[in-house]
Structure formats: structure tokens, C-alpha cells
Amino acid sequence: MSQPTIVLATGGTGGHIYPAVALAQELAKRGHASAILGMEGGMEERIARQENLPFYGVSAGKIDRSRPNPMEVLKAAKGFTEARNALIRIKPKVVVGFGGYASLPGVLSAQSLGIPTVLHEQNAKLGLTQKLALGRAKSVTTAYPKVQGLPEGKSKWVGMPVRERRLDRKEALSRLNLQEGPLTVLVMGGSQGSLFLNQSVPGALEGACGIEGLCGEHGIQVIHSTGPRWLTEMVPKVQHLSWYKVSGYVDSTAAWSCADLAITRAGSGTLAEAAFYGVPLIAVPLSSSADNHQLFNAKAVETAGAGRVVEESQISKLGEVFKELVPLEKRKKMREAAATLTPAGAVSRLADEVLRIKGGL
């Protein structure tokens, strides 16, 4: 494998990591080697290994402005030194930062060494990590056309990179052991699952559709990705509902390819996948997300007409909102709206920008 010339600083959540993986794969198609730099022992390390991408692990401290923790600050400082040493060895031409605390050591150390940086802001509101790196970035790209907190004219919209793969609906249903006919609902709380959705969604849907799942002309069926750690406790909660299937982890390509409606958190990666597959959704933003960025993301989708927002404090309304979206005509309009948000081609546009910066050296 050739020496990486591009380093992708990422980590913390799947929403930050998978766009980096998509970019790495696009760059490889164009003959450019890249590597992932993130938190040692984080999920980014596991995913990089799975994707056969070189990985450099460093310490990462999560900076909480409301409750500063000196130990986290020390981790961040240590990570900066480790990342700087790694970049001195790698000698990349460009470092791309995807936001999140795990990307901060790589981006700031690159800037301290005079290595050009490209930022990709994934949320509808500028995050703290990107704010800290904004001043010295060579280029700032965004997932949303407008980003709150980002100065006018400072950025370039490219969209949110996703793995652009689709399956035939019948094949997708077969892979997930689901039936043709019923309204297929995907429940997904991100790469690690969501305890809040696990506790809230089954009861809400049972209340809306009854124990027989009689919502819509042909009934409904649910595939719920609980996250591996929550699966054991979830099974007995839904075993009386024949139409409700739970899994610790689902094949996301298959799930999105056959979903008629989704109930999800509002991370940018999840929302971008919903748009790419044209799936209407009910977004339940994580109330504790940094700077409440998930709410801003979800509101942007709702404004476009591609989804509805149900905040955690209003979760009792979930069943009611769900029933409103069951009619086909309603979902058809939302699918059409989702098409205007699709990130198709985003990874290619981001690769173009990264290589423009690299080629301008």
C-alpha cells in the first residue's frame, strides 16, 4: 500500500466516521491513498480496520464548555502532541476534518505544522470543533446549504457523503426476513442504538396501531435496530407483537432500501441516508447533542417537507404523528421533498475539493 497523502481526521460517532470512509473509497478510485486518524480504541479504529484503511490512533478529550473537565483537557493536549508526531511521520499533503472531538487533535496539529486543512461541517449549526479550526482552514465544506454560525461566503456546499448503494426492494425485504405488502417502518437510533427510542417507540406504535399492527390497508411491520447492548432487554418488550422485529444491528443498506417510513435520531449521517433513499422520517433529536445541533438538523428537514420533528419532551405525540404519515399520498409528497435533499454525488464533490486543495500546493 502506498504512503497516504491525505489524512482524514474523524471519530466518535458513525455519523462522523462513515463519511470519511466514503471519501477514502472515492479517493482510492482516483488513485489517492488516504488514512484515518482518530481516537485510539474508538469505533473509528474498528471501522478503519474493517475497511482495510490505515489507522493512526491518538488520545482524544471531549471538551464540554458547560462542565469543563481537566482530565479531558489533558487528554486533548496529549492527543495534539501524538497527532503532530504522527503527521510528521506521514507527511500528508492535506488533512480533512469531519468534526467531533476525536477529529480535533488531527486538524489542529496539521494547522500547527502548516499542512492545509479542509473542514466538512456536517450539521446545520457550526460545531465547536470546527469553530476552533475555522480561521486557518484552506477550505470549509458543508452538508447543508446554510449553516448557522458560519460566516457568509466562507464555505462551499457539497452535501453529506454517504455510501451510495441501493438494493432492489424485494431483495432488501428478503435479507431482513420481512414481508411484501405491509408498511415497512425502520427504527434506528444511530450506530450505537438509542435507549430513549428503545423505550419509547414500541409502546407508541402499539398504541397507534394496536396489538395486531393494523395501521394502513395491509398492516405494518417494524425493523428496529436497538444497538447490541440493548437487544437482550428489548426482546421481551416486543415479543407479543408479531409485526415488531428487533435486532442489535441491521444491514442499513437493506433497511433503507425497503423502508416506507423511518423513526430516527437526527444525526446528519442518518438524515442524509434518509434523503438518499427517499424515506420520509420522524426525527427525534437527541436533546443532549452538542449545541442542540440535532434539533437544527431535524428542523431543516422538516422545513423542506421531508420529515416531522418530535422532540423528546413531546414524545407522547409520537403515535399521533405516526398515524398522520401512514397515508400513501402523504408519504409520496415527503418522498418528493426528500429528493431535493439527497446527498447523491456529495462524496464526489468533496473529493473534488480536497484534491483541488492538494493540487494547489
mmCIF file of C-alpha atoms in Angstrom:
data_model
loop_
_atom_site.group_PDB
_atom_site.id
_atom_site.type_symbol
_atom_site.label_atom_id
_atom_site.label_comp_id
_atom_site.label_asym_id
_atom_site.label_seq_id
_atom_site.Cartn_x
_atom_site.Cartn_y
_atom_site.Cartn_z
ATOM 1 C CA MET A 1 0.000 0.000 0.000
ATOM 2 C CA SER A 2 1.359 3.419 -0.971
ATOM 3 C CA GLN A 3 2.074 6.103 1.611
ATOM 4 C CA PRO A 4 -1.086 8.122 2.400
ATOM 5 C CA THR A 5 -1.016 11.659 1.045
ATOM 6 C CA ILE A 6 -4.365 12.589 2.599
ATOM 7 C CA VAL A 7 -5.300 12.103 6.261
ATOM 8 C CA LEU A 8 -8.938 12.035 7.362
ATOM 9 C CA ALA A 9 -9.375 13.213 10.964
ATOM 10 C CA THR A 10 -12.582 11.749 12.329
ATOM 11 C CA GLY A 11 -14.211 9.637 15.003
ATOM 12 C CA GLY A 12 -16.574 9.496 17.927
ATOM 13 C CA THR A 13 -19.759 8.512 16.088
ATOM 14 C CA GLY A 14 -20.716 6.695 12.915
ATOM 15 C CA GLY A 15 -22.065 9.977 11.573
ATOM 16 C CA HIS A 16 -18.536 11.342 11.544
ATOM 17 C CA ILE A 17 -16.754 8.147 10.538
ATOM 18 C CA TYR A 18 -18.763 6.761 7.629
ATOM 19 C CA PRO A 19 -18.486 9.956 5.529
ATOM 20 C CA ALA A 20 -14.718 9.739 5.990
ATOM 21 C CA VAL A 21 -14.757 6.110 4.857
ATOM 22 C CA ALA A 22 -16.858 7.055 1.830
ATOM 23 C CA LEU A 23 -14.333 9.774 0.952
ATOM 24 C CA ALA A 24 -11.408 7.381 1.404
ATOM 25 C CA GLN A 25 -13.022 4.931 -1.003
ATOM 26 C CA GLU A 26 -13.701 7.675 -3.566
ATOM 27 C CA LEU A 27 -10.123 8.939 -3.313
ATOM 28 C CA ALA A 28 -8.805 5.391 -3.773
ATOM 29 C CA LYS A 29 -10.812 5.085 -7.004
ATOM 30 C CA ARG A 30 -8.967 8.176 -8.199
ATOM 31 C CA GLY A 31 -5.574 6.806 -7.251
ATOM 32 C CA HIS A 32 -5.004 8.728 -3.995
ATOM 33 C CA ALA A 33 -4.124 6.871 -0.790
ATOM 34 C CA SER A 34 -5.563 8.102 2.489
ATOM 35 C CA ALA A 35 -5.517 7.153 6.175
ATOM 36 C CA ILE A 36 -7.848 7.630 9.138
ATOM 37 C CA LEU A 37 -6.630 9.484 12.233
ATOM 38 C CA GLY A 38 -8.871 9.277 15.279
ATOM 39 C CA MET A 39 -9.217 8.172 18.872
ATOM 40 C CA GLU A 40 -7.234 5.124 19.823
ATOM 41 C CA GLY A 41 -9.672 2.360 20.765
ATOM 42 C CA GLY A 42 -12.662 4.261 19.376
ATOM 43 C CA MET A 43 -15.151 2.823 16.905
ATOM 44 C CA GLU A 44 -13.233 4.594 14.133
ATOM 45 C CA GLU A 45 -10.326 2.219 14.710
ATOM 46 C CA ARG A 46 -12.570 -0.828 14.309
ATOM 47 C CA ILE A 47 -14.284 0.554 11.220
ATOM 48 C CA ALA A 48 -10.980 1.568 9.608
ATOM 49 C CA ARG A 49 -9.659 -1.962 10.104
ATOM 50 C CA GLN A 50 -12.841 -3.449 8.633
ATOM 51 C CA GLU A 51 -12.498 -1.209 5.580
ATOM 52 C CA ASN A 52 -8.779 -2.002 5.234
ATOM 53 C CA LEU A 53 -7.777 1.620 5.762
ATOM 54 C CA PRO A 54 -4.556 2.629 7.557
ATOM 55 C CA PHE A 55 -5.371 3.941 11.031
ATOM 56 C CA TYR A 56 -3.434 6.177 13.400
ATOM 57 C CA GLY A 57 -4.789 6.299 16.945
ATOM 58 C CA VAL A 58 -4.300 9.196 19.362
ATOM 59 C CA SER A 59 -5.776 10.364 22.644
ATOM 60 C CA ALA A 60 -8.910 12.496 22.435
ATOM 61 C CA GLY A 61 -10.535 14.646 25.102
ATOM 62 C CA LYS A 62 -14.157 15.701 24.970
ATOM 63 C CA ILE A 63 -14.356 19.420 25.689
ATOM 64 C CA ASP A 64 -17.576 20.339 27.490
ATOM 65 C CA ARG A 65 -17.837 24.122 27.791
ATOM 66 C CA SER A 66 -20.633 23.918 30.367
ATOM 67 C CA ARG A 67 -18.772 21.489 32.648
ATOM 68 C CA PRO A 68 -15.029 21.632 31.913
ATOM 69 C CA ASN A 69 -13.159 18.507 32.983
ATOM 70 C CA PRO A 70 -9.390 18.999 33.474
ATOM 71 C CA MET A 71 -8.730 15.350 32.643
ATOM 72 C CA GLU A 72 -10.420 15.730 29.261
ATOM 73 C CA VAL A 73 -8.362 18.848 28.578
ATOM 74 C CA LEU A 74 -5.186 16.881 29.382
ATOM 75 C CA LYS A 75 -6.308 14.103 27.007
ATOM 76 C CA ALA A 76 -6.857 16.655 24.268
ATOM 77 C CA ALA A 77 -3.393 18.142 24.837
ATOM 78 C CA LYS A 78 -1.805 14.695 24.763
ATOM 79 C CA GLY A 79 -3.728 13.858 21.607
ATOM 80 C CA PHE A 80 -2.474 17.041 19.951
ATOM 81 C CA THR A 81 1.156 16.016 20.580
ATOM 82 C CA GLU A 82 0.522 12.447 19.412
ATOM 83 C CA ALA A 83 -1.253 13.617 16.270
ATOM 84 C CA ARG A 84 1.509 16.102 15.493
ATOM 85 C CA ASN A 85 4.128 13.365 15.746
ATOM 86 C CA ALA A 86 2.047 11.077 13.539
ATOM 87 C CA LEU A 87 1.643 13.757 10.864
ATOM 88 C CA ILE A 88 5.372 14.490 10.916
ATOM 89 C CA ARG A 89 5.938 10.803 10.098
ATOM 90 C CA ILE A 90 3.178 10.548 7.466
ATOM 91 C CA LYS A 91 3.890 13.895 5.758
ATOM 92 C CA PRO A 92 0.408 14.230 4.199
ATOM 93 C CA LYS A 93 -0.400 16.944 1.681
ATOM 94 C CA VAL A 94 -3.878 17.608 3.124
ATOM 95 C CA VAL A 95 -5.789 16.815 6.336
ATOM 96 C CA VAL A 96 -9.592 16.665 6.210
ATOM 97 C CA GLY A 97 -11.523 17.263 9.451
ATOM 98 C CA PHE A 98 -15.039 15.847 9.852
ATOM 99 C CA GLY A 99 -15.900 17.474 13.170
ATOM 100 C CA GLY A 100 -16.396 15.929 16.591
ATOM 101 C CA TYR A 101 -13.902 15.892 19.436
ATOM 102 C CA ALA A 102 -11.976 12.924 18.021
ATOM 103 C CA SER A 103 -11.058 14.939 14.923
ATOM 104 C CA LEU A 104 -9.686 17.923 16.826
ATOM 105 C CA PRO A 105 -6.119 16.655 17.529
ATOM 106 C CA GLY A 106 -5.551 15.847 13.856
ATOM 107 C CA VAL A 107 -6.894 19.127 12.496
ATOM 108 C CA LEU A 108 -5.200 21.476 14.970
ATOM 109 C CA SER A 109 -1.873 19.650 14.785
ATOM 110 C CA ALA A 110 -1.991 19.814 10.971
ATOM 111 C CA GLN A 111 -2.556 23.562 11.133
ATOM 112 C CA SER A 112 0.317 23.957 13.581
ATOM 113 C CA LEU A 113 2.573 22.215 11.037
ATOM 114 C CA GLY A 114 1.367 24.295 8.113
ATOM 115 C CA ILE A 115 -0.421 21.348 6.471
ATOM 116 C CA PRO A 116 -3.509 22.559 4.552
ATOM 117 C CA THR A 117 -6.804 21.544 6.124
ATOM 118 C CA VAL A 118 -10.248 21.047 4.629
ATOM 119 C CA LEU A 119 -13.207 21.005 7.022
ATOM 120 C CA HIS A 120 -16.514 19.287 6.433
ATOM 121 C CA GLU A 121 -19.277 20.676 8.668
ATOM 122 C CA GLN A 122 -21.998 18.040 8.860
ATOM 123 C CA ASN A 123 -24.609 19.919 10.860
ATOM 124 C CA ALA A 124 -26.961 22.829 10.269
ATOM 125 C CA LYS A 125 -25.225 24.661 13.125
ATOM 126 C CA LEU A 126 -21.453 25.123 13.285
ATOM 127 C CA GLY A 127 -19.886 22.854 15.895
ATOM 128 C CA LEU A 128 -17.242 23.799 18.467
ATOM 129 C CA THR A 129 -14.508 21.680 16.880
ATOM 130 C CA GLN A 130 -14.961 23.333 13.521
ATOM 131 C CA LYS A 131 -15.112 26.787 15.119
ATOM 132 C CA LEU A 132 -11.683 26.209 16.636
ATOM 133 C CA ALA A 133 -10.213 25.229 13.257
ATOM 134 C CA LEU A 134 -12.138 27.627 11.043
ATOM 135 C CA GLY A 135 -9.681 30.521 10.968
ATOM 136 C CA ARG A 136 -6.777 28.585 9.448
ATOM 137 C CA ALA A 137 -8.708 26.184 7.220
ATOM 138 C CA LYS A 138 -7.953 26.340 3.495
ATOM 139 C CA SER A 139 -11.487 25.260 2.636
ATOM 140 C CA VAL A 140 -14.757 24.722 4.514
ATOM 141 C CA THR A 141 -17.373 22.417 3.012
ATOM 142 C CA THR A 142 -20.858 21.805 4.357
ATOM 143 C CA ALA A 143 -23.630 19.217 4.358
ATOM 144 C CA TYR A 144 -26.353 21.896 4.448
ATOM 145 C CA PRO A 145 -26.700 24.887 2.099
ATOM 146 C CA LYS A 146 -26.958 27.176 5.141
ATOM 147 C CA VAL A 147 -25.087 26.629 8.403
ATOM 148 C CA GLN A 148 -25.853 28.752 11.430
ATOM 149 C CA GLY A 149 -22.714 30.346 12.837
ATOM 150 C CA LEU A 150 -20.721 30.102 9.614
ATOM 151 C CA PRO A 151 -19.772 33.463 8.095
ATOM 152 C CA GLU A 152 -21.342 34.222 4.716
ATOM 153 C CA GLY A 153 -19.100 33.293 1.800
ATOM 154 C CA LYS A 154 -16.771 31.211 3.993
ATOM 155 C CA SER A 155 -17.962 27.803 2.844
ATOM 156 C CA LYS A 156 -18.830 25.612 -0.114
ATOM 157 C CA TRP A 157 -21.852 23.285 -0.088
ATOM 158 C CA VAL A 158 -21.069 19.702 -1.150
ATOM 159 C CA GLY A 159 -23.697 17.703 0.760
ATOM 160 C CA MET A 160 -23.257 14.829 3.198
ATOM 161 C CA PRO A 161 -21.205 11.905 1.858
ATOM 162 C CA VAL A 162 -22.959 8.546 2.182
ATOM 163 C CA ARG A 163 -22.239 5.109 0.803
ATOM 164 C CA GLU A 164 -24.271 5.322 -2.392
ATOM 165 C CA ARG A 165 -25.637 1.793 -2.643
ATOM 166 C CA ARG A 166 -29.217 0.652 -3.118
ATOM 167 C CA LEU A 167 -30.865 -2.757 -3.207
ATOM 168 C CA ASP A 168 -33.955 -3.887 -5.034
ATOM 169 C CA ARG A 169 -36.870 -3.687 -2.578
ATOM 170 C CA LYS A 170 -37.692 -7.403 -2.824
ATOM 171 C CA GLU A 171 -34.089 -8.368 -2.188
ATOM 172 C CA ALA A 172 -33.884 -5.968 0.754
ATOM 173 C CA LEU A 173 -37.058 -7.361 2.337
ATOM 174 C CA SER A 174 -35.764 -10.894 1.851
ATOM 175 C CA ARG A 175 -32.426 -10.096 3.515
ATOM 176 C CA LEU A 176 -34.243 -8.775 6.572
ATOM 177 C CA ASN A 177 -36.811 -11.614 6.641
ATOM 178 C CA LEU A 178 -39.653 -9.144 6.112
ATOM 179 C CA GLN A 179 -42.836 -9.496 4.061
ATOM 180 C CA GLU A 180 -44.015 -7.705 0.972
ATOM 181 C CA GLY A 181 -47.190 -5.701 1.444
ATOM 182 C CA PRO A 182 -47.162 -4.169 4.941
ATOM 183 C CA LEU A 183 -45.991 -0.640 5.589
ATOM 184 C CA THR A 184 -42.323 -1.146 6.482
ATOM 185 C CA VAL A 185 -41.044 1.049 9.297
ATOM 186 C CA LEU A 186 -37.375 1.414 10.199
ATOM 187 C CA VAL A 187 -36.453 2.489 13.739
ATOM 188 C CA MET A 188 -32.813 3.434 14.142
ATOM 189 C CA GLY A 189 -31.030 5.324 16.888
ATOM 190 C CA GLY A 190 -27.643 5.739 15.220
ATOM 191 C CA SER A 191 -24.671 3.400 15.105
ATOM 192 C CA GLN A 192 -24.886 2.560 18.822
ATOM 193 C CA GLY A 193 -28.672 2.493 19.141
ATOM 194 C CA SER A 194 -30.752 4.788 21.343
ATOM 195 C CA LEU A 195 -32.069 3.821 24.771
ATOM 196 C CA PHE A 196 -34.656 6.598 24.535
ATOM 197 C CA LEU A 197 -36.077 5.311 21.243
ATOM 198 C CA ASN A 198 -35.909 1.748 22.523
ATOM 199 C CA GLN A 199 -38.042 2.692 25.496
ATOM 200 C CA SER A 200 -40.437 4.989 23.652
ATOM 201 C CA VAL A 201 -41.158 3.706 20.156
ATOM 202 C CA PRO A 202 -42.635 0.194 20.668
ATOM 203 C CA GLY A 203 -45.349 1.414 23.040
ATOM 204 C CA ALA A 204 -46.150 4.405 20.831
ATOM 205 C CA LEU A 205 -46.599 2.259 17.728
ATOM 206 C CA GLU A 206 -48.594 -0.374 19.588
ATOM 207 C CA GLY A 207 -50.836 2.380 20.902
ATOM 208 C CA ALA A 208 -51.291 3.793 17.405
ATOM 209 C CA CYS A 209 -51.805 0.521 15.543
ATOM 210 C CA GLY A 210 -52.989 -1.954 18.168
ATOM 211 C CA ILE A 211 -51.528 -5.303 19.100
ATOM 212 C CA GLU A 212 -52.241 -6.603 15.569
ATOM 213 C CA GLY A 213 -50.386 -3.766 13.864
ATOM 214 C CA LEU A 214 -53.393 -2.699 11.791
ATOM 215 C CA CYS A 215 -52.118 0.660 10.564
ATOM 216 C CA GLY A 216 -52.786 1.118 6.865
ATOM 217 C CA GLU A 217 -54.510 -1.143 4.370
ATOM 218 C CA HIS A 218 -52.041 -4.020 4.684
ATOM 219 C CA GLY A 219 -50.841 -3.526 8.257
ATOM 220 C CA ILE A 220 -47.326 -2.588 9.321
ATOM 221 C CA GLN A 221 -44.039 -4.317 10.063
ATOM 222 C CA VAL A 222 -41.191 -2.782 12.028
ATOM 223 C CA ILE A 223 -37.468 -3.461 11.913
ATOM 224 C CA HIS A 224 -35.855 -1.805 14.944
ATOM 225 C CA SER A 225 -32.084 -1.506 15.300
ATOM 226 C CA THR A 226 -31.676 -1.409 19.075
ATOM 227 C CA GLY A 227 -27.893 -1.318 19.340
ATOM 228 C CA PRO A 228 -26.121 -4.521 20.509
ATOM 229 C CA ARG A 229 -26.001 -3.523 24.177
ATOM 230 C CA TRP A 230 -29.789 -3.103 24.433
ATOM 231 C CA LEU A 231 -31.007 -6.116 22.454
ATOM 232 C CA THR A 232 -31.404 -8.581 25.322
ATOM 233 C CA GLU A 233 -33.686 -6.300 27.317
ATOM 234 C CA MET A 234 -35.676 -5.284 24.233
ATOM 235 C CA VAL A 235 -36.707 -8.776 23.085
ATOM 236 C CA PRO A 236 -39.254 -9.463 25.887
ATOM 237 C CA LYS A 237 -40.758 -5.978 25.475
ATOM 238 C CA VAL A 238 -41.930 -6.685 21.918
ATOM 239 C CA GLN A 239 -42.320 -10.464 21.812
ATOM 240 C CA HIS A 240 -46.120 -10.134 21.963
ATOM 241 C CA LEU A 241 -46.047 -8.052 18.747
ATOM 242 C CA SER A 242 -45.611 -10.401 15.793
ATOM 243 C CA TRP A 243 -45.078 -7.435 13.465
ATOM 244 C CA TYR A 244 -42.265 -5.874 15.513
ATOM 245 C CA LYS A 245 -38.757 -7.250 14.907
ATOM 246 C CA VAL A 246 -35.732 -6.118 16.891
ATOM 247 C CA SER A 247 -32.078 -6.595 16.060
ATOM 248 C CA GLY A 248 -28.914 -5.363 17.713
ATOM 249 C CA TYR A 249 -27.660 -4.215 14.343
ATOM 250 C CA VAL A 250 -29.302 -4.202 10.921
ATOM 251 C CA ASP A 251 -27.911 -4.128 7.405
ATOM 252 C CA SER A 252 -28.528 -0.416 6.880
ATOM 253 C CA THR A 253 -28.401 -0.629 3.081
ATOM 254 C CA ALA A 254 -31.140 -3.269 3.093
ATOM 255 C CA ALA A 255 -33.166 -1.474 5.773
ATOM 256 C CA TRP A 256 -33.172 1.877 3.999
ATOM 257 C CA SER A 257 -33.815 0.231 0.636
ATOM 258 C CA CYS A 258 -37.142 -1.220 1.794
ATOM 259 C CA ALA A 259 -38.303 1.315 4.404
ATOM 260 C CA ASP A 260 -41.521 3.234 3.722
ATOM 261 C CA LEU A 261 -41.090 5.391 6.816
ATOM 262 C CA ALA A 262 -38.390 5.776 9.465
ATOM 263 C CA ILE A 263 -38.223 6.905 13.083
ATOM 264 C CA THR A 264 -34.698 8.032 13.891
ATOM 265 C CA ARG A 265 -32.435 10.363 15.786
ATOM 266 C CA ALA A 266 -31.313 13.450 13.863
ATOM 267 C CA GLY A 267 -27.611 12.977 13.318
ATOM 268 C CA SER A 268 -26.539 14.303 9.925
ATOM 269 C CA GLY A 269 -25.474 10.884 8.674
ATOM 270 C CA THR A 270 -28.868 9.375 9.423
ATOM 271 C CA LEU A 271 -30.740 12.273 7.846
ATOM 272 C CA ALA A 272 -28.540 12.116 4.749
ATOM 273 C CA GLU A 273 -29.213 8.398 4.354
ATOM 274 C CA ALA A 274 -32.954 9.014 4.655
ATOM 275 C CA ALA A 275 -32.719 11.638 1.911
ATOM 276 C CA PHE A 276 -30.565 9.456 -0.350
ATOM 277 C CA TYR A 277 -33.048 6.582 -0.133
ATOM 278 C CA GLY A 278 -36.052 8.924 -0.295
ATOM 279 C CA VAL A 279 -37.511 7.739 3.016
ATOM 280 C CA PRO A 280 -39.888 10.078 4.908
ATOM 281 C CA LEU A 281 -38.991 10.215 8.567
ATOM 282 C CA ILE A 282 -39.982 11.210 12.044
ATOM 283 C CA ALA A 283 -36.887 12.697 13.655
ATOM 284 C CA VAL A 284 -36.477 12.612 17.433
ATOM 285 C CA PRO A 285 -33.438 14.825 18.100
ATOM 286 C CA LEU A 286 -31.058 13.891 20.894
ATOM 287 C CA SER A 287 -31.699 16.678 23.411
ATOM 288 C CA SER A 288 -28.168 16.437 24.832
ATOM 289 C CA SER A 289 -26.412 16.774 21.469
ATOM 290 C CA ALA A 290 -23.697 19.438 21.416
ATOM 291 C CA ASP A 291 -25.214 22.906 20.933
ATOM 292 C CA ASN A 292 -28.519 21.081 20.318
ATOM 293 C CA HIS A 293 -27.314 20.560 16.739
ATOM 294 C CA GLN A 294 -29.635 17.604 16.121
ATOM 295 C CA LEU A 295 -32.661 19.841 16.574
ATOM 296 C CA PHE A 296 -31.309 22.267 13.972
ATOM 297 C CA ASN A 297 -30.692 19.345 11.593
ATOM 298 C CA ALA A 298 -34.188 17.957 12.089
ATOM 299 C CA LYS A 299 -35.848 21.348 11.673
ATOM 300 C CA ALA A 300 -34.049 21.800 8.339
ATOM 301 C CA VAL A 301 -35.520 18.502 7.107
ATOM 302 C CA GLU A 302 -38.987 19.385 8.402
ATOM 303 C CA THR A 303 -38.833 22.795 6.721
ATOM 304 C CA ALA A 304 -38.047 21.066 3.423
ATOM 305 C CA GLY A 305 -41.159 18.900 3.872
ATOM 306 C CA ALA A 306 -39.254 15.596 4.068
ATOM 307 C CA GLY A 307 -39.895 14.800 7.724
ATOM 308 C CA ARG A 308 -41.534 15.669 11.007
ATOM 309 C CA VAL A 309 -39.859 16.578 14.272
ATOM 310 C CA VAL A 310 -40.957 15.114 17.609
ATOM 311 C CA GLU A 311 -38.785 16.410 20.431
ATOM 312 C CA GLU A 312 -38.054 14.200 23.433
ATOM 313 C CA SER A 313 -40.234 16.407 25.622
ATOM 314 C CA GLN A 314 -43.143 15.773 23.222
ATOM 315 C CA ILE A 315 -42.620 12.036 22.760
ATOM 316 C CA SER A 316 -46.200 11.324 23.876
ATOM 317 C CA LYS A 317 -47.261 12.701 20.469
ATOM 318 C CA LEU A 318 -45.211 10.165 18.510
ATOM 319 C CA GLY A 319 -48.084 7.751 17.880
ATOM 320 C CA GLU A 320 -50.338 10.569 16.702
ATOM 321 C CA VAL A 321 -47.709 11.919 14.288
ATOM 322 C CA PHE A 322 -47.018 8.418 13.020
ATOM 323 C CA LYS A 323 -50.682 7.850 12.132
ATOM 324 C CA GLU A 324 -50.709 11.140 10.227
ATOM 325 C CA LEU A 325 -47.942 9.843 7.977
ATOM 326 C CA VAL A 326 -49.427 6.424 7.233
ATOM 327 C CA PRO A 327 -51.499 7.513 4.176
ATOM 328 C CA LEU A 328 -49.606 6.853 0.931
ATOM 329 C CA GLU A 329 -50.315 10.260 -0.580
ATOM 330 C CA LYS A 330 -48.788 11.994 2.446
ATOM 331 C CA ARG A 331 -45.635 9.896 2.249
ATOM 332 C CA LYS A 332 -45.402 10.361 -1.525
ATOM 333 C CA LYS A 333 -45.142 14.122 -1.065
ATOM 334 C CA MET A 334 -42.476 13.651 1.619
ATOM 335 C CA ARG A 335 -40.501 11.340 -0.667
ATOM 336 C CA GLU A 336 -40.549 14.008 -3.345
ATOM 337 C CA ALA A 337 -39.305 16.555 -0.808
ATOM 338 C CA ALA A 338 -36.557 14.168 0.322
ATOM 339 C CA ALA A 339 -35.327 14.006 -3.273
ATOM 340 C CA THR A 340 -34.442 17.698 -3.040
ATOM 341 C CA LEU A 341 -32.164 16.941 -0.069
ATOM 342 C CA THR A 342 -30.453 13.857 -1.459
ATOM 343 C CA PRO A 343 -26.681 13.796 -0.963
ATOM 344 C CA ALA A 344 -26.128 11.828 -4.181
ATOM 345 C CA GLY A 345 -22.781 12.929 -5.569
ATOM 346 C CA ALA A 346 -21.670 14.526 -2.280
ATOM 347 C CA VAL A 347 -18.641 12.291 -1.875
ATOM 348 C CA SER A 348 -17.513 13.105 -5.408
ATOM 349 C CA ARG A 349 -17.894 16.833 -4.804
ATOM 350 C CA LEU A 350 -15.982 16.614 -1.526
ATOM 351 C CA ALA A 351 -13.202 14.623 -3.199
ATOM 352 C CA ASP A 352 -13.007 17.278 -5.927
ATOM 353 C CA GLU A 353 -12.497 19.981 -3.304
ATOM 354 C CA VAL A 354 -9.901 18.016 -1.331
ATOM 355 C CA LEU A 355 -7.916 17.302 -4.479
ATOM 356 C CA ARG A 356 -8.218 20.952 -5.546
ATOM 357 C CA ILE A 357 -6.532 21.997 -2.316
ATOM 358 C CA LYS A 358 -3.956 19.219 -2.672
ATOM 359 C CA GLY A 359 -3.224 20.191 -6.278
ATOM 360 C CA GLY A 360 -2.844 23.837 -5.393
ATOM 361 C CA LEU A 361 0.214 23.258 -3.245
#
